[in-house]
Short mmCIF file of C-alpha atoms in Angstrom, two decimals:
data_model
loop_
_atom_site.label_atom_id
_atom_site.label_comp_id
_atom_site.label_asym_id
_atom_site.label_seq_id
_atom_site.Cartn_x
_atom_site.Cartn_y
_atom_site.Cartn_z
CA MET U 809 74.28 41.45 130.00
CA THR U 810 70.55 42.01 129.85
CA THR U 811 70.15 41.58 133.60
CA ASP U 812 73.09 43.90 134.27
CA SER U 813 71.65 46.48 131.87
CA LYS U 814 68.25 46.27 133.56
CA SER U 815 69.86 46.80 136.97
CA ARG U 816 71.87 49.80 135.80
CA ILE U 817 68.86 51.43 134.13
CA HIS U 818 66.74 50.90 137.24
CA LYS U 819 69.46 52.43 139.43
CA LYS U 820 69.99 55.44 137.13
CA TYR U 821 66.28 56.05 136.36
CA PRO U 822 64.23 54.75 139.31
CA ASN U 823 61.10 56.63 138.17
CA TRP U 824 60.84 54.69 134.88
CA LYS U 825 58.13 52.09 135.24
CA SER U 826 58.17 48.95 133.12
CA PRO U 827 54.85 47.41 132.06
CA ASN U 828 56.26 43.95 132.82
CA ALA U 829 58.01 44.71 136.11
CA LEU U 830 58.16 42.09 138.84
CA LYS U 831 57.85 42.46 142.60
CA ASN U 832 61.26 42.22 144.27
CA SER U 833 62.94 42.74 140.91
CA GLY U 834 66.27 43.58 142.59
CA PHE U 835 66.38 40.17 144.29
CA ILE U 836 65.28 38.40 141.11
CA SER U 837 67.97 40.21 139.09
CA LEU U 838 70.63 39.22 141.62
CA LEU U 839 69.41 35.62 141.58
CA ALA U 840 69.45 35.60 137.76
CA MET U 841 73.06 36.86 137.70
CA ILE U 842 74.17 34.21 140.23
CA ILE U 843 72.50 31.44 138.21
CA MET U 844 74.06 32.81 135.01
CA ILE U 845 77.55 32.74 136.53
CA ILE U 846 77.08 29.16 137.76
CA ILE U 847 75.87 28.00 134.33
CA ALA U 848 78.73 29.81 132.55
CA PHE U 849 81.28 28.22 134.89
CA PHE U 850 80.03 24.69 134.33
CA CYS U 851 79.84 25.24 130.56
CA THR U 852 83.53 26.15 130.51
CA LEU U 853 84.54 22.86 132.12
CA GLY U 854 83.72 20.87 128.98
CA GLN U 855 85.55 23.11 126.51
CA GLY U 856 88.66 21.89 124.72
CA ILE U 857 91.63 24.00 123.59
CA GLY U 858 90.18 24.43 120.09
CA SER U 859 87.02 25.95 121.54
CA TRP U 860 89.03 28.43 123.61
CA ILE U 861 91.08 29.45 120.56
CA SER U 862 87.90 30.00 118.55
CA PHE U 863 86.42 31.98 121.43
CA GLY U 864 89.57 34.14 121.58
CA VAL U 865 89.34 34.88 117.84
CA TYR U 866 85.64 35.71 118.25
CA LEU U 867 86.37 38.08 121.15
CA GLY U 868 89.27 39.67 119.27
CA PHE U 869 87.08 40.38 116.27
CA GLY U 870 84.36 41.76 118.55
CA ILE U 871 86.81 44.09 120.28
CA LEU U 872 88.14 45.36 116.93
CA LEU U 873 84.59 45.98 115.72
CA TRP U 874 83.70 47.77 118.97
CA LEU U 875 86.83 49.96 118.70
CA TYR U 876 85.98 50.87 115.10
CA MET U 877 82.40 51.74 116.03
CA ASN U 878 83.45 53.68 119.12
CA PHE U 879 86.23 55.77 117.59
CA VAL U 880 85.15 56.11 113.94
CA ARG U 881 81.51 55.38 113.17
CA TRP U 882 79.67 56.71 116.24
CA LYS U 883 81.49 60.04 116.13
CA HIS U 884 79.84 60.83 112.79
CA SER U 885 76.30 59.55 113.33
CA LYS U 886 73.46 60.26 115.73
CA VAL U 887 71.59 57.61 117.67
CA ARG U 888 67.85 57.80 118.37
CA ILE U 889 66.57 55.81 121.35
CA GLU U 890 62.98 55.47 122.53
CA THR U 891 62.83 55.80 126.32
CA PRO U 892 59.96 56.18 128.80
CA ASP U 893 60.74 59.91 128.73
CA GLY U 894 60.27 60.01 124.95
CA ILE U 895 62.60 59.72 121.98
CA LYS U 896 66.13 60.87 122.79
CA GLU U 897 68.84 61.69 120.26
CA TYR U 898 72.52 61.40 121.13
#
């Protein structure tokens, strides 16, 4: 998720410069996502049915929490984010 977020931010705001940017960061981000998918795939091979049920419950709770935050909580509160362009309030 972090690599995907970094790629989206770089695409949307190409003029933002990071103090810890790498050369060829697009290639490195793509490589990191490929490695992440390979690791995630091989990790799933050793999971039993109980692990998948627990994972489903975990995801279900996460989705319910996200829905609550998206439709109830965030509509009534402001968010302040520090960006390279300064502090933004949404």
